[in-house]
Amino acid sequence: MKGIKVFVISDSVGETGEQVAKAVLSQFRPNYEETVIRRFPYTRTEEGLTKIIHYASVKGAMVIYTLVKNEMRTLAATLCTEQGVHGIDVLGPVIGAMDNILDEAPLEKPGIMHQLDEDYFKKIEAIEFAVKYDDGRDPRGLLQADIVLIGVSRTSKTPLSQYLAHQRFKVANVPLVPEVDPPKELFQVPKEKCIGLVISPEKLNFIRQERLLALGLNNDALYAQHSRIEEELQYFNRIVEQIGCQVIDVTNKAVEETANRIIRHLHEQKQ
């Protein structure tokens, strides 16, 4: 399988360019296999832009840029052409079309979308909430959360919590371990807000072995043994049956895909 590197250059945080890159890459690599996406945010000088595109040339990466200033977009296009880099201007064509329709010059002010407005504060609040109530640290957060994720170790609870937090959801997560009773607050959470994350024993075994090796430990520890994994998954099934919550199989699913399923589930429950 051919690998691909994508550099996202932005004069703001680069979120728009990264989402465009992921949306397109998912059509070729649904699980983002052999892909690298790297953001270069707050690129607002010609010198910085020149260095990044040269680096992209050296690394054989394509470039997606979201730059609001016309001279910076022009420079990016010129540099990409000169250095043989595949460059994609995401905002330029839309700004040009909007300019023609409105007959107004754009402000060309980077970061307007991320000014300190109410929506920005909601996002920061959700991110801080996810950090504070990660991994069952404080069960009091479960009753304040928009979403509560439960699952055995290594089922992407923390990455999902952070991803959903960036979508303005307050998320808490609780690891399920047979030797530890879940907090009583978990059973007080409305079941439509609670999501169980399950994974195949084979995939979980692989992930845990890789985790142990990364920590410099023996990969045949109890944590990664099939018997232990089966025990934990059986315990998980008993808890989710008791709660009556939605369960999502995260085996071979990207965090974005699982998050979108959770968001759809919440919308369906509200309707």
Short mmCIF file of C-alpha atoms in Angstrom, two decimals:
data_model
loop_
_atom_site.label_atom_id
_atom_site.label_comp_id
_atom_site.label_asym_id
_atom_site.label_seq_id
_atom_site.Cartn_x
_atom_site.Cartn_y
_atom_site.Cartn_z
CA MET A 1 0.00 0.00 0.00
CA LYS A 2 1.38 3.39 -1.01
CA GLY A 3 1.90 5.81 1.86
CA ILE A 4 1.03 9.50 1.78
CA LYS A 5 2.06 12.54 3.79
CA VAL A 6 -0.12 15.64 3.98
CA PHE A 7 1.09 18.95 5.40
CA VAL A 8 -1.72 21.30 6.41
CA ILE A 9 -0.59 24.93 6.44
CA SER A 10 -2.81 27.52 8.07
CA ASP A 11 -2.60 31.09 9.32
CA SER A 12 -4.92 30.00 12.15
CA VAL A 13 -5.19 26.66 13.98
CA GLY A 14 -5.45 24.51 10.83
CA GLU A 15 -8.60 22.66 11.86
CA THR A 16 -10.40 23.33 8.56
CA GLY A 17 -7.53 22.07 6.42
CA GLU A 18 -7.09 18.96 8.56
CA GLN A 19 -10.79 18.09 8.33
CA VAL A 20 -10.67 18.50 4.54
CA ALA A 21 -7.61 16.23 4.39
CA LYS A 22 -9.28 13.58 6.55
CA ALA A 23 -12.54 13.73 4.61
CA VAL A 24 -10.71 13.10 1.34
CA LEU A 25 -8.24 10.54 2.70
CA SER A 26 -11.09 8.49 4.20
CA GLN A 27 -12.23 7.79 0.62
CA PHE A 28 -8.89 6.10 -0.07
CA ARG A 29 -7.78 4.96 3.41
CA PRO A 30 -10.92 4.47 5.57
CA ASN A 31 -8.76 3.74 8.61
CA TYR A 32 -6.00 6.19 7.59
CA GLU A 33 -3.52 3.37 6.97
CA GLU A 34 -0.09 4.53 5.81
CA THR A 35 -1.09 8.20 6.13
CA VAL A 36 0.54 11.08 7.97
CA ILE A 37 -1.27 14.39 8.47
CA ARG A 38 0.74 17.17 10.06
CA ARG A 39 -0.50 20.64 10.92
CA PHE A 40 1.58 23.81 10.60
CA PRO A 41 -0.65 26.40 12.32
CA TYR A 42 -0.21 30.17 12.62
CA THR A 43 1.91 30.41 9.48
CA ARG A 44 1.73 34.15 8.82
CA THR A 45 5.15 35.09 7.41
CA GLU A 46 6.65 34.48 3.99
CA GLU A 47 9.75 33.06 5.62
CA GLY A 48 7.76 30.50 7.59
CA LEU A 49 5.71 29.51 4.55
CA THR A 50 8.85 29.09 2.45
CA LYS A 51 10.49 26.83 5.03
CA ILE A 52 7.44 24.59 5.37
CA ILE A 53 6.95 24.08 1.65
CA HIS A 54 10.65 23.32 1.24
CA TYR A 55 10.30 20.78 4.04
CA ALA A 56 7.29 19.28 2.26
CA SER A 57 9.40 18.94 -0.88
CA VAL A 58 12.13 17.14 1.03
CA LYS A 59 9.63 14.79 2.70
CA GLY A 60 7.60 14.15 -0.45
CA ALA A 61 4.43 15.50 1.14
CA MET A 62 1.47 17.15 -0.52
CA VAL A 63 0.33 20.49 0.90
CA ILE A 64 -3.17 21.68 1.77
CA TYR A 65 -3.25 25.33 2.74
CA THR A 66 -5.95 27.53 4.29
CA LEU A 67 -4.55 31.04 4.07
CA VAL A 68 -6.82 34.09 4.06
CA LYS A 69 -4.33 36.63 2.69
CA ASN A 70 -4.14 36.67 -1.10
CA GLU A 71 -0.38 37.33 -1.22
CA MET A 72 0.28 34.34 1.02
CA ARG A 73 -1.90 32.08 -1.15
CA THR A 74 -0.12 33.34 -4.25
CA LEU A 75 3.27 32.70 -2.67
CA ALA A 76 2.21 29.21 -1.59
CA ALA A 77 1.09 28.35 -5.13
CA THR A 78 4.35 29.69 -6.59
CA LEU A 79 6.54 27.82 -4.11
CA CYS A 80 4.67 24.56 -4.65
CA THR A 81 5.08 24.85 -8.40
CA GLU A 82 8.78 25.71 -8.16
CA GLN A 83 9.55 22.85 -5.77
CA GLY A 84 7.36 20.19 -7.37
CA VAL A 85 4.95 19.95 -4.46
CA HIS A 86 1.29 19.09 -4.96
CA GLY A 87 -0.44 22.10 -3.42
CA ILE A 88 -4.17 22.57 -2.79
CA ASP A 89 -5.65 25.99 -2.02
CA VAL A 90 -8.79 25.31 0.04
CA LEU A 91 -10.03 28.85 0.74
CA GLY A 92 -8.89 30.79 -2.34
CA PRO A 93 -11.54 29.66 -4.85
CA VAL A 94 -14.35 30.13 -2.32
CA ILE A 95 -13.09 33.58 -1.29
CA GLY A 96 -12.88 34.56 -4.97
CA ALA A 97 -16.42 33.37 -5.67
CA MET A 98 -17.79 35.13 -2.57
CA ASP A 99 -15.96 38.32 -3.58
CA ASN A 100 -17.69 38.25 -6.98
CA ILE A 101 -21.12 37.59 -5.48
CA LEU A 102 -20.92 40.19 -2.71
CA ASP A 103 -18.77 42.69 -4.59
CA GLU A 104 -16.87 43.27 -1.35
CA ALA A 105 -13.21 42.85 -0.50
CA PRO A 106 -12.50 40.18 2.14
CA LEU A 107 -11.04 41.27 5.48
CA GLU A 108 -8.08 38.87 5.08
CA LYS A 109 -7.80 38.67 8.86
CA PRO A 110 -6.54 35.27 10.11
CA GLY A 111 -8.29 33.51 12.97
CA ILE A 112 -11.62 35.36 12.94
CA MET A 113 -13.49 32.08 13.40
CA HIS A 114 -11.49 31.36 16.55
CA GLN A 115 -11.92 34.67 18.32
CA LEU A 116 -12.88 34.48 21.98
CA ASP A 117 -16.61 34.16 21.44
CA GLU A 118 -19.20 32.09 23.27
CA ASP A 119 -18.65 29.05 21.04
CA TYR A 120 -14.91 29.14 21.68
CA PHE A 121 -15.44 29.15 25.43
CA LYS A 122 -17.84 26.22 25.16
CA LYS A 123 -15.18 24.25 23.33
CA ILE A 124 -12.49 25.05 25.92
CA GLU A 125 -14.90 24.17 28.74
CA ALA A 126 -15.66 20.81 27.12
CA ILE A 127 -11.95 20.03 26.64
CA GLU A 128 -11.19 20.87 30.27
CA PHE A 129 -14.14 18.74 31.36
CA ALA A 130 -12.88 15.74 29.37
CA VAL A 131 -9.45 16.03 30.98
CA LYS A 132 -10.85 16.42 34.50
CA TYR A 133 -13.19 13.45 34.24
CA ASP A 134 -11.00 11.15 32.17
CA ASP A 135 -10.51 7.51 33.20
CA GLY A 136 -13.05 7.63 36.04
CA ARG A 137 -11.00 10.10 38.10
CA ASP A 138 -14.02 11.80 39.66
CA PRO A 139 -17.39 10.03 39.39
CA ARG A 140 -19.23 13.25 40.23
CA GLY A 141 -18.62 14.35 36.65
CA LEU A 142 -20.74 11.51 35.27
CA LEU A 143 -23.98 13.29 36.19
CA GLN A 144 -22.80 16.54 34.57
CA ALA A 145 -21.66 14.95 31.30
CA ASP A 146 -23.40 15.08 27.93
CA ILE A 147 -21.85 11.69 27.10
CA VAL A 148 -20.44 8.94 29.31
CA LEU A 149 -18.16 6.37 27.67
CA ILE A 150 -17.53 3.00 29.30
CA GLY A 151 -15.31 0.13 28.23
CA VAL A 152 -12.36 -2.03 29.13
CA SER A 153 -8.81 -0.70 28.85
CA ARG A 154 -7.59 0.28 25.33
CA THR A 155 -10.97 0.83 23.67
CA SER A 156 -10.20 4.46 22.70
CA LYS A 157 -12.17 6.07 25.53
CA THR A 158 -9.72 8.94 26.07
CA PRO A 159 -9.14 9.82 22.37
CA LEU A 160 -12.89 9.72 21.81
CA SER A 161 -13.49 11.94 24.81
CA GLN A 162 -11.08 14.54 23.45
CA TYR A 163 -12.44 14.35 19.90
CA LEU A 164 -16.01 14.79 21.11
CA ALA A 165 -14.90 17.62 23.40
CA HIS A 166 -13.68 19.48 20.32
CA GLN A 167 -17.26 19.15 19.06
CA ARG A 168 -18.42 20.91 22.28
CA PHE A 169 -19.66 17.80 24.12
CA LYS A 170 -18.82 17.34 27.79
CA VAL A 171 -17.56 13.77 28.01
CA ALA A 172 -16.62 11.59 30.98
CA ASN A 173 -15.31 8.05 30.68
CA VAL A 174 -15.10 5.09 33.03
CA PRO A 175 -12.82 2.05 32.66
CA LEU A 176 -14.48 -1.26 33.52
CA VAL A 177 -12.32 -3.65 35.51
CA PRO A 178 -13.75 -6.87 37.04
CA GLU A 179 -12.01 -6.27 40.37
CA VAL A 180 -13.44 -2.76 40.79
CA ASP A 181 -17.13 -1.97 41.11
CA PRO A 182 -18.28 0.87 38.85
CA PRO A 183 -19.17 4.10 40.66
CA LYS A 184 -22.79 4.29 41.79
CA GLU A 185 -23.18 7.48 39.74
CA LEU A 186 -22.79 5.45 36.54
CA PHE A 187 -26.13 3.77 37.16
CA GLN A 188 -27.80 7.16 37.67
CA VAL A 189 -26.79 8.41 34.21
CA PRO A 190 -29.69 8.36 31.69
CA LYS A 191 -29.03 5.35 29.49
CA GLU A 192 -29.29 7.39 26.28
CA LYS A 193 -26.22 9.39 27.41
CA CYS A 194 -24.16 6.29 28.14
CA ILE A 195 -22.18 4.56 25.37
CA GLY A 196 -20.42 1.22 25.77
CA LEU A 197 -17.32 0.63 23.65
CA VAL A 198 -16.53 -2.97 22.75
CA ILE A 199 -13.73 -4.48 20.70
CA SER A 200 -12.89 -7.95 19.38
CA PRO A 201 -10.69 -10.06 21.69
CA GLU A 202 -8.13 -10.56 18.91
CA LYS A 203 -7.77 -6.84 18.21
CA LEU A 204 -7.61 -6.03 21.91
CA ASN A 205 -4.94 -8.66 22.45
CA PHE A 206 -2.84 -7.11 19.65
CA ILE A 207 -3.29 -3.56 20.96
CA ARG A 208 -2.37 -4.52 24.50
CA GLN A 209 0.69 -6.47 23.42
CA GLU A 210 1.87 -3.45 21.43
CA ARG A 211 1.22 -1.23 24.43
CA LEU A 212 3.29 -3.44 26.72
CA LEU A 213 6.16 -3.53 24.23
CA ALA A 214 6.05 0.26 23.92
CA LEU A 215 6.42 0.47 27.70
CA GLY A 216 9.38 -1.91 27.60
CA LEU A 217 7.45 -4.70 29.31
CA ASN A 218 6.96 -8.36 28.51
CA ASN A 219 4.03 -8.74 26.13
CA ASP A 220 2.83 -11.99 27.67
CA ALA A 221 1.72 -10.27 30.89
CA LEU A 222 -1.75 -11.07 32.27
CA TYR A 223 -3.02 -7.74 30.90
CA ALA A 224 -2.67 -9.04 27.31
CA GLN A 225 -3.61 -12.69 27.79
CA HIS A 226 -6.72 -13.99 26.03
CA SER A 227 -8.21 -15.43 29.22
CA ARG A 228 -7.97 -12.05 30.96
CA ILE A 229 -9.42 -10.22 27.97
CA GLU A 230 -12.38 -12.62 27.79
CA GLU A 231 -13.00 -12.11 31.51
CA GLU A 232 -12.99 -8.34 31.12
CA LEU A 233 -15.30 -8.41 28.09
CA GLN A 234 -17.77 -10.65 29.90
CA TYR A 235 -17.77 -8.22 32.80
CA PHE A 236 -18.31 -5.35 30.36
CA ASN A 237 -21.32 -7.16 28.86
CA ARG A 238 -22.88 -7.62 32.30
CA ILE A 239 -22.53 -3.93 33.14
CA VAL A 240 -23.93 -2.61 29.84
CA GLU A 241 -26.84 -5.05 30.09
CA GLN A 242 -27.56 -3.72 33.55
CA ILE A 243 -27.46 -0.11 32.31
CA GLY A 244 -29.27 -0.86 29.04
CA CYS A 245 -27.11 1.54 27.05
CA GLN A 246 -26.04 1.68 23.41
CA VAL A 247 -22.95 -0.38 22.53
CA ILE A 248 -20.61 0.42 19.64
CA ASP A 249 -18.01 -2.00 18.28
CA VAL A 250 -14.82 0.01 17.79
CA THR A 251 -12.83 -2.82 16.20
CA ASN A 252 -10.95 -1.36 13.21
CA LYS A 253 -12.89 1.92 13.45
CA ALA A 254 -11.26 5.32 13.36
CA VAL A 255 -11.99 7.63 16.27
CA GLU A 256 -13.82 10.00 13.92
CA GLU A 257 -16.14 7.25 12.70
CA THR A 258 -17.04 6.15 16.21
CA ALA A 259 -17.57 9.76 17.30
CA ASN A 260 -19.93 10.42 14.39
CA ARG A 261 -21.97 7.35 15.33
CA ILE A 262 -22.23 8.60 18.91
CA ILE A 263 -23.34 12.06 17.76
CA ARG A 264 -25.98 10.53 15.44
CA HIS A 265 -27.20 8.38 18.34
CA LEU A 266 -27.61 11.46 20.55
CA HIS A 267 -29.53 13.34 17.84
CA GLU A 268 -31.81 10.34 17.30
CA GLN A 269 -32.54 10.13 21.03
CA LYS A 270 -33.45 13.83 21.15
CA GLN A 271 -35.81 13.45 18.20
#
